[in-house]
Coordinates of C-alpha atoms in Angstrom, one line a residue:
M1 CA -11.5 -9.6 -5.8
T2 CA -14.7 -8.9 -4.0
E3 CA -17.3 -6.1 -5.6
R4 CA -16.5 -4.1 -2.4
T5 CA -13.2 -4.1 -3.0
A6 CA -13.6 -2.6 -6.4
A7 CA -15.9 -0.3 -5.2
N8 CA -13.7 1.3 -2.6
G9 CA -11.0 1.8 -5.1
L10 CA -8.9 -1.1 -3.6
R11 CA -7.1 -4.1 -5.5
P12 CA -5.8 -6.6 -3.5
D13 CA -2.9 -7.2 -5.8
V14 CA -1.5 -3.9 -6.0
P15 CA -0.3 -1.0 -3.8
T16 CA -3.3 1.5 -2.8
G17 CA -3.0 5.2 -3.5
G18 CA -1.0 6.5 -6.4
Q19 CA -0.3 4.6 -9.6
P20 CA -0.4 1.0 -9.3
R21 CA 2.9 -0.6 -9.9
A22 CA 3.9 -3.0 -12.6
A23 CA 3.1 -6.4 -11.5
P24 CA 3.1 -8.8 -14.1
G25 CA 3.6 -11.8 -11.7
I26 CA 1.8 -13.1 -9.0
W27 CA 4.5 -11.6 -6.5
G28 CA 5.2 -8.6 -8.5
V29 CA 8.5 -7.4 -9.5
S30 CA 9.0 -3.9 -8.6
W31 CA 11.8 -3.4 -5.9
E32 CA 9.6 -1.9 -3.6
H33 CA 7.1 -4.9 -3.9
L34 CA 10.1 -7.6 -3.7
A35 CA 11.7 -5.4 -0.6
T36 CA 8.6 -5.6 1.4
G37 CA 7.9 -9.2 0.9
A38 CA 11.4 -9.6 1.9
L39 CA 10.9 -7.8 5.1
V40 CA 8.0 -10.4 5.9
V41 CA 9.9 -13.4 4.9
F42 CA 13.1 -12.9 6.8
S43 CA 11.4 -11.5 10.0
I44 CA 9.4 -15.0 9.9
V45 CA 12.5 -16.9 9.3
F46 CA 14.7 -15.2 11.8
S47 CA 12.0 -15.3 14.4
L48 CA 11.7 -19.4 14.3
V49 CA 15.0 -20.8 12.8
P50 CA 17.8 -20.8 15.5
T51 CA 21.6 -19.6 14.5
S52 CA 22.9 -22.9 15.7
F53 CA 21.4 -26.5 15.4
N54 CA 22.5 -27.2 18.9
M55 CA 19.4 -28.6 20.4
T56 CA 20.2 -29.0 23.8
E57 CA 19.7 -25.7 24.8
I58 CA 16.3 -25.0 26.3
G59 CA 14.7 -22.8 28.8
P60 CA 14.9 -18.9 29.0
E61 CA 18.4 -18.9 27.5
A62 CA 17.3 -20.5 24.5
T63 CA 14.2 -18.3 24.3
H64 CA 16.2 -15.2 24.7
E65 CA 18.8 -16.3 21.7
I66 CA 15.5 -17.0 19.3
S67 CA 13.4 -14.1 20.2
G68 CA 15.8 -11.4 19.8
G69 CA 18.4 -11.2 22.3
S70 CA 21.4 -12.3 20.9
S71 CA 24.1 -10.3 19.2
I72 CA 23.1 -12.4 16.0
R73 CA 19.5 -11.6 16.4
Q74 CA 19.8 -8.0 16.9
I75 CA 22.1 -7.4 13.9
Q76 CA 19.5 -9.4 11.6
F77 CA 16.3 -7.6 13.0
G78 CA 18.2 -4.1 12.9
A79 CA 18.9 -4.6 9.2
L80 CA 15.3 -5.5 8.6
F81 CA 14.2 -2.4 10.9
L82 CA 16.7 -0.1 9.0
L83 CA 15.1 -1.2 5.4
A84 CA 11.7 -0.8 6.9
A85 CA 12.4 2.7 7.9
F86 CA 14.0 3.5 4.6
L87 CA 10.9 2.4 2.8
C88 CA 8.8 4.6 5.4
W89 CA 11.1 7.5 4.4
R90 CA 10.4 7.1 1.0
H91 CA 6.7 7.4 1.7
A92 CA 7.0 9.5 4.5
S93 CA 3.7 11.6 4.4
T94 CA 1.5 8.7 4.2
S95 CA 3.4 6.5 6.6
V96 CA 3.4 9.1 9.3
R97 CA -0.4 9.8 8.7
L98 CA -1.0 5.7 9.2
L99 CA 1.1 5.4 12.1
T100 CA -0.3 8.4 14.0
R101 CA -3.8 8.3 12.5
G102 CA -4.6 4.9 11.1
L103 CA -3.7 2.4 13.3
N104 CA -5.6 0.8 15.9
P105 CA -5.5 3.4 18.6
F106 CA -4.5 0.9 21.5
M107 CA -1.4 0.1 19.8
P108 CA 0.6 3.3 20.4
L109 CA -0.8 3.5 23.6
T110 CA 0.4 -0.2 24.6
L111 CA 3.5 0.8 23.2
L112 CA 4.0 4.0 25.2
Y113 CA 3.1 1.8 28.3
C114 CA 5.5 -0.9 27.6
G115 CA 8.2 1.9 27.1
A116 CA 7.3 3.8 30.1
S117 CA 7.4 0.5 32.6
T118 CA 11.2 1.2 32.2
L119 CA 10.9 3.8 34.9
W120 CA 9.9 0.9 37.4
S121 CA 11.1 -2.2 35.6
A122 CA 13.2 -4.9 37.6
Y123 CA 15.5 -4.8 34.3
P124 CA 14.9 -1.6 32.7
T125 CA 17.8 -2.6 30.2
I126 CA 15.6 -5.6 28.9
S127 CA 12.5 -3.4 28.7
I128 CA 14.1 -0.9 26.6
K129 CA 15.6 -3.4 24.2
R130 CA 11.9 -5.0 23.9
T131 CA 10.3 -1.5 23.4
I132 CA 12.8 -1.0 20.5
L133 CA 11.9 -4.3 19.0
F134 CA 8.1 -3.2 19.5
I135 CA 9.0 -0.1 17.5
G136 CA 10.8 -1.9 14.8
L137 CA 7.9 -4.3 14.0
L138 CA 5.6 -1.4 13.8
L139 CA 7.9 0.1 11.2
I140 CA 8.0 -3.4 9.3
G141 CA 4.0 -3.4 9.5
A142 CA 4.0 0.1 8.2
A143 CA 6.2 -0.3 4.9
I144 CA 4.5 -3.8 4.0
S145 CA 0.9 -2.2 4.2
P146 CA -0.8 0.1 1.8
P147 CA 0.2 2.5 0.2
I148 CA 3.7 0.9 0.1
G149 CA 2.7 -2.7 -0.1
S150 CA -0.4 -4.1 -1.5
P151 CA -3.4 -5.4 1.0
R152 CA -2.3 -9.1 0.4
Q153 CA 1.2 -8.6 0.7
F154 CA 1.4 -10.0 4.1
T155 CA -0.3 -13.0 4.0
R156 CA 1.2 -14.0 0.7
A157 CA 4.8 -13.3 1.7
T158 CA 3.9 -15.3 5.0
L159 CA 3.0 -18.1 2.7
V160 CA 6.2 -18.3 1.0
A161 CA 8.1 -18.2 4.0
L162 CA 6.1 -20.9 6.1
T163 CA 6.2 -23.3 2.9
A164 CA 10.0 -22.6 2.6
L165 CA 10.3 -23.4 6.4
C166 CA 8.1 -26.8 6.0
G167 CA 10.2 -27.9 3.0
A168 CA 13.8 -27.2 4.6
S169 CA 12.4 -28.9 7.6
A170 CA 10.8 -32.1 5.8
V171 CA 14.6 -32.2 4.1
V172 CA 16.3 -32.1 7.4
A173 CA 14.1 -34.4 9.3
I174 CA 14.5 -37.1 6.4
A175 CA 18.2 -36.5 5.7
L176 CA 19.5 -35.3 9.1
P177 CA 17.2 -36.9 11.7
H178 CA 19.6 -36.4 14.6
I179 CA 18.9 -32.7 13.9
G180 CA 15.3 -32.6 12.4
V181 CA 13.4 -35.6 14.7
D182 CA 13.0 -35.6 18.6
T183 CA 13.5 -39.1 19.5
M184 CA 12.3 -38.0 22.7
L185 CA 8.9 -37.4 21.5
G186 CA 8.0 -40.5 19.4
G187 CA 9.9 -39.5 16.5
A188 CA 8.3 -36.0 16.0
W189 CA 9.5 -33.6 13.5
R190 CA 11.1 -30.4 14.7
G191 CA 12.8 -29.9 11.3
I192 CA 14.9 -26.6 11.6
L193 CA 13.0 -25.1 14.7
W194 CA 13.4 -25.3 18.1
Q195 CA 11.0 -27.5 18.7
K196 CA 7.8 -29.8 17.3
N197 CA 5.0 -27.7 18.5
M198 CA 6.2 -24.6 16.7
L199 CA 6.7 -26.5 13.4
G200 CA 3.2 -27.9 13.8
S201 CA 1.7 -24.2 14.5
I202 CA 3.4 -22.7 11.1
A203 CA 2.8 -25.8 9.2
G204 CA -1.1 -25.5 10.2
I205 CA -1.0 -21.8 9.1
G206 CA 0.7 -22.9 6.0
V207 CA -2.3 -25.4 5.4
M208 CA -4.9 -22.7 5.8
L209 CA -3.1 -20.3 3.9
W210 CA -2.7 -22.7 0.8
L211 CA -6.4 -23.5 1.0
R212 CA -7.3 -19.6 0.6
E213 CA -4.9 -19.2 -2.2
W214 CA -6.7 -22.5 -3.9
L215 CA -10.2 -21.0 -3.1
A216 CA -9.1 -17.5 -4.5
R217 CA -7.8 -19.1 -7.8
T218 CA -5.0 -16.6 -7.5
V219 CA -2.2 -19.4 -7.9
P220 CA -1.9 -22.3 -10.3
G221 CA -3.8 -25.4 -9.1
P222 CA -0.8 -27.9 -9.1
I223 CA 1.1 -25.3 -6.8
C224 CA -1.6 -25.2 -4.6
I225 CA -2.0 -28.5 -4.0
G226 CA 1.5 -29.1 -3.6
G227 CA 2.1 -26.6 -1.4
F228 CA -1.1 -27.7 0.6
L229 CA 0.1 -31.4 0.8
L230 CA 3.6 -30.4 1.8
C231 CA 2.6 -28.3 5.0
L232 CA -0.1 -31.1 5.6
L233 CA 2.7 -33.8 5.7
V234 CA 4.8 -31.4 8.1
L235 CA 1.9 -31.1 10.3
V236 CA 0.9 -34.6 10.7
M237 CA 4.6 -35.7 11.1
A238 CA 5.3 -32.9 14.0
K239 CA 2.7 -34.9 15.8
S240 CA 1.4 -31.9 17.5
A241 CA -2.1 -32.6 18.7
T242 CA -2.5 -28.8 19.7
S243 CA -1.6 -27.5 16.5
I244 CA -3.8 -29.9 14.3
L245 CA -6.8 -29.1 16.8
V246 CA -6.2 -25.2 16.4
T247 CA -5.6 -25.5 12.7
T248 CA -8.8 -27.2 12.5
M249 CA -10.6 -24.4 14.3
G250 CA -9.0 -21.9 12.1
I251 CA -9.9 -23.4 8.8
A252 CA -13.5 -24.1 10.2
I253 CA -13.6 -20.2 11.0
Y254 CA -12.2 -19.1 7.6
L255 CA -14.4 -21.1 5.5
A256 CA -17.4 -19.8 7.6
C257 CA -16.3 -16.3 7.7
R258 CA -15.8 -16.0 3.7
R259 CA -19.5 -17.1 3.1
T260 CA -21.6 -14.3 1.4
W261 CA -24.2 -14.9 4.2
L262 CA -21.8 -13.2 6.6
A263 CA -21.2 -10.2 4.3
G264 CA -24.5 -8.5 5.0
N265 CA -25.2 -5.7 7.6
S266 CA -23.2 -5.9 10.5
P267 CA -21.4 -9.1 9.7
G268 CA -19.3 -8.8 12.8
L269 CA -22.5 -8.6 14.9
R270 CA -24.3 -11.7 13.4
I271 CA -21.0 -14.0 14.2
A272 CA -20.9 -12.6 17.8
L273 CA -24.6 -13.1 18.1
G274 CA -24.4 -16.5 16.7
G275 CA -21.5 -17.6 18.7
A276 CA -23.3 -16.3 21.9
V277 CA -26.6 -18.2 21.0
V278 CA -24.5 -21.4 20.4
L279 CA -23.0 -20.9 23.7
V280 CA -25.6 -20.1 25.7
L281 CA -27.9 -23.2 24.2
T282 CA -24.8 -25.6 25.0
V283 CA -24.5 -24.5 28.7
H284 CA -28.7 -24.6 29.2
L285 CA -28.5 -28.2 27.8
W286 CA -25.9 -29.2 29.8
Y287 CA -27.6 -27.6 33.2
T288 CA -30.7 -29.4 32.2
A289 CA -29.0 -32.6 31.9
V290 CA -26.6 -32.6 34.7
G291 CA -28.4 -30.1 37.2
E292 CA -25.0 -27.8 37.8
M293 CA -23.0 -25.7 35.8
P294 CA -19.9 -27.0 33.9
D295 CA -16.7 -26.6 35.4
W296 CA -13.1 -26.7 34.3
Q297 CA -12.8 -30.5 34.3
D298 CA -16.2 -31.0 32.5
I299 CA -15.1 -28.9 29.3
A300 CA -11.5 -29.6 29.2
G301 CA -11.9 -33.4 30.1
P302 CA -13.4 -34.7 26.9
I303 CA -11.0 -32.8 24.8
A304 CA -7.7 -33.4 26.5
G305 CA -8.6 -37.2 26.5
L306 CA -9.1 -36.7 22.5
F307 CA -5.7 -35.7 22.2
N308 CA -4.1 -38.0 25.1
K309 CA -3.5 -34.9 27.3
S310 CA -4.1 -34.0 31.0
T311 CA -6.6 -31.5 32.0
D312 CA -3.7 -29.4 33.7
L313 CA -1.9 -28.8 30.2
T314 CA 0.9 -30.7 31.1
G315 CA 1.5 -29.4 34.0
R316 CA 1.1 -25.8 33.1
A317 CA -1.4 -25.1 35.8
D318 CA 1.5 -25.1 38.3
I319 CA 3.4 -22.3 36.5
W320 CA 0.3 -20.3 35.9
R321 CA -0.6 -20.6 39.6
L322 CA 3.2 -19.5 40.8
T323 CA 3.3 -16.7 38.0
L324 CA -0.1 -15.3 39.2
Y325 CA 1.2 -15.2 42.8
A326 CA 4.4 -13.2 41.7
A327 CA 1.8 -10.8 39.7
M328 CA 0.1 -10.0 42.7
Q329 CA 3.1 -8.5 44.2
H330 CA 2.7 -5.8 41.5
P331 CA -0.9 -6.0 40.6
V332 CA -1.2 -2.3 39.2
W333 CA 1.8 -1.7 37.3
G334 CA 3.4 -4.7 36.6
I335 CA 7.2 -5.9 36.9
G336 CA 7.8 -4.4 33.8
Y337 CA 8.0 -5.3 29.8
G338 CA 10.0 -8.5 29.7
A339 CA 11.7 -8.3 33.1
F340 CA 10.4 -11.6 35.0
W341 CA 11.5 -14.3 32.9
T342 CA 15.4 -13.6 32.8
G343 CA 16.7 -16.7 33.5
E344 CA 18.8 -17.9 36.8
D345 CA 18.9 -15.6 39.9
G346 CA 16.1 -13.3 38.1
P347 CA 12.3 -12.6 39.8
A348 CA 11.5 -16.5 38.4
Q349 CA 13.9 -18.1 40.3
F350 CA 11.3 -19.0 42.9
I351 CA 9.7 -20.9 40.1
A352 CA 12.5 -22.9 39.2
D353 CA 13.0 -23.8 42.8
A354 CA 9.8 -24.8 43.3
L355 CA 9.5 -26.7 40.0
A356 CA 13.0 -27.9 40.0
W357 CA 13.2 -26.5 36.1
M358 CA 13.2 -23.0 34.9
P359 CA 10.2 -22.3 32.5
A360 CA 10.9 -20.0 29.5
H361 CA 7.8 -18.4 30.2
A362 CA 4.2 -18.8 32.0
H363 CA 3.0 -20.7 29.0
N364 CA -0.1 -18.3 29.2
G365 CA 0.3 -15.2 27.4
Y366 CA -2.6 -13.6 29.2
I367 CA -0.8 -13.9 32.7
D368 CA 2.5 -13.0 31.1
I369 CA 1.2 -9.7 30.2
F370 CA -0.6 -9.2 33.6
N371 CA 2.3 -10.0 35.4
E372 CA 4.9 -7.7 33.2
L373 CA 2.2 -4.7 32.6
G374 CA 0.0 -5.1 35.7
A375 CA -3.8 -4.3 35.4
V376 CA -3.2 -0.9 33.8
G377 CA -1.3 -2.6 30.8
S378 CA -3.5 -5.5 30.7
S379 CA -6.4 -3.2 30.1
L380 CA -4.6 -1.4 27.2
V381 CA -4.2 -4.9 25.7
A382 CA -7.7 -6.1 26.2
G383 CA -8.7 -2.8 24.3
L384 CA -6.2 -3.6 21.7
L385 CA -7.7 -7.1 20.9
L386 CA -11.3 -5.5 21.1
W387 CA -10.4 -3.0 18.7
H388 CA -9.0 -5.3 16.6
A389 CA -12.1 -7.6 16.4
Y390 CA -14.0 -3.9 15.6
Q391 CA -11.8 -3.5 12.6
L392 CA -12.1 -7.3 11.3
A393 CA -16.0 -6.6 11.2
R394 CA -15.3 -3.4 9.4
L395 CA -13.0 -5.1 7.1
F396 CA -16.0 -7.4 5.8
W397 CA -17.5 -4.4 4.2
I398 CA -14.3 -3.7 2.1
D399 CA -12.8 -7.0 1.3
R400 CA -14.6 -10.3 2.8
E401 CA -11.8 -12.6 1.6
D402 CA -9.3 -10.7 3.4
A403 CA -11.3 -10.5 6.5
A404 CA -12.0 -14.0 6.5
I405 CA -8.3 -15.0 6.6
H406 CA -7.2 -12.1 9.2
T407 CA -10.4 -13.3 11.5
A408 CA -9.0 -17.0 11.1
L409 CA -5.3 -15.8 12.2
F410 CA -6.6 -13.8 15.0
A411 CA -8.5 -16.7 16.5
L412 CA -5.5 -18.7 16.1
I413 CA -3.6 -16.3 18.0
I414 CA -6.1 -15.6 20.5
V415 CA -6.4 -19.5 21.4
S416 CA -2.7 -20.2 21.1
N417 CA -2.1 -17.7 23.6
F418 CA -3.6 -19.4 26.5
S419 CA -1.1 -22.3 26.0
E420 CA 1.9 -20.3 24.8
S421 CA 3.1 -16.9 25.6
Q422 CA 3.4 -15.3 22.2
L423 CA 1.5 -11.6 22.4
L424 CA 3.9 -9.0 22.9
A425 CA 6.8 -11.4 23.4
E426 CA 9.6 -9.8 21.5
V427 CA 10.0 -11.1 18.0
S428 CA 8.1 -14.3 18.6
F429 CA 6.1 -15.8 15.5
Q430 CA 2.5 -15.2 16.5
N431 CA 3.5 -11.6 17.9
L432 CA 4.8 -10.7 14.4
M433 CA 1.7 -12.0 12.7
F434 CA -0.4 -10.1 15.1
I435 CA 1.1 -6.7 14.5
Y436 CA 1.5 -7.1 10.8
S437 CA -1.9 -8.2 10.5
S438 CA -3.2 -5.3 12.4
V439 CA -1.2 -2.7 10.7
T440 CA -2.2 -4.2 7.4
M441 CA -5.7 -4.1 8.2
S442 CA -5.7 -0.4 9.7
A443 CA -4.0 0.7 6.7
T444 CA -6.6 -1.1 4.2
L445 CA -9.4 0.6 6.3
W446 CA -7.5 3.9 6.2
M447 CA -7.0 3.9 2.5
A448 CA -10.5 3.0 1.9
K449 CA -12.0 5.7 3.9
R450 CA -9.4 8.0 2.0
A451 CA -10.8 7.0 -1.2
R452 CA -14.4 7.3 -0.4
I453 CA -13.4 10.9 0.7
E454 CA -11.6 11.8 -2.2
Q455 CA -14.6 10.2 -4.6
A456 CA -17.1 12.5 -2.7
L457 CA -15.3 15.5 -3.1
A458 CA -14.7 14.6 -6.9
A459 CA -18.7 14.4 -7.2
L460 CA -19.1 17.7 -5.4
G461 CA -16.8 19.1 -7.5
R462 CA -18.7 17.9 -10.7
Q463 CA -21.8 18.9 -9.4
R464 CA -20.6 22.5 -9.1
E465 CA -19.5 22.6 -12.6

């Protein structure tokens, strides 16, 4: 717990506002605490684990099933949404104020635009379903955030879920290799997930979260070491170079941001200015040495070569070009939320005809957002991300440790979304991470502001006495 956290009346291990609930254990024992943790754990598990182990299904159909379109998925998430709504109802006053006043202001605006896109959507039923999923995820975010949950409920419950998935995946890969090992990709582990890249992604986040618990000294050392090594083993055996690279970046950002020297005046400005200086100096040195500005091949070539990848990101460039062509047919409003990648005979059929296979998405979340929501929706999403960064800078004043881990997660999501469509993509894993992180952070800032106001009013009352 940081001094500023204590000064603002916020404890990371108990709900804020009202009386702290009894929490003699690491994870707490009250039924509401367990319920909020279960919301995080099961929503992550449901978003990642297929309902069957038929690994021959690929493309939009598999994506539709795993991300919330099947009947089983609707039942699973429907139950979670009902539990979240019940918890919010039990704390109706604070929940309503959080959802109407405390959220990132671009979050409800983006939600409203996604819902409004139903009016011109090529597939209005799909747009309605995805909007309902968006609302449900916001309810879960409110239910796991202060004052119902504790400020660190989200990250700790996420750690439990990811460690359990890594453990189960390791067991399946070793005991049932025909299910857990992808022989077509050099024996890479995929465990109980659909594919190796996703397993590598969650294992990498698990490594980072276990490192955080070790440094914070909130969990016994042997447990931290065991969890860290398990997630690291799965990360390596998944053989996902992208996941290893992104995980390394995330850990570096986390370790840098938790340093005290970033907690002074305007920490967010320091980070931004430092990054800008490094970028400008790098470009200047390149121009001095080469005599021209760097292009894509200059930037991506060395990195791609390091991981034995091509600079067109394994054919993604062709998908991007075709998806952008489709997006320019409706550049202002978009085709509708979730209304493009709908499978055979859908709007994306011309891409399947050109590539001789049907992609599940554009493999670039920002292109998909522009295609589905147009320039208007893309502007709202840009505002959503920029405001999230602004809130991260504010969070450094309240809880540097929490701000550091949320910053690292945000960076992972931003970078990963350049190669995978996750942001605003139904109940995809990183979309869950972003929404939960955003709502939790907003609630922490909002509760800290309320605590300061109450302290000021109390001090004023004492002066009058």
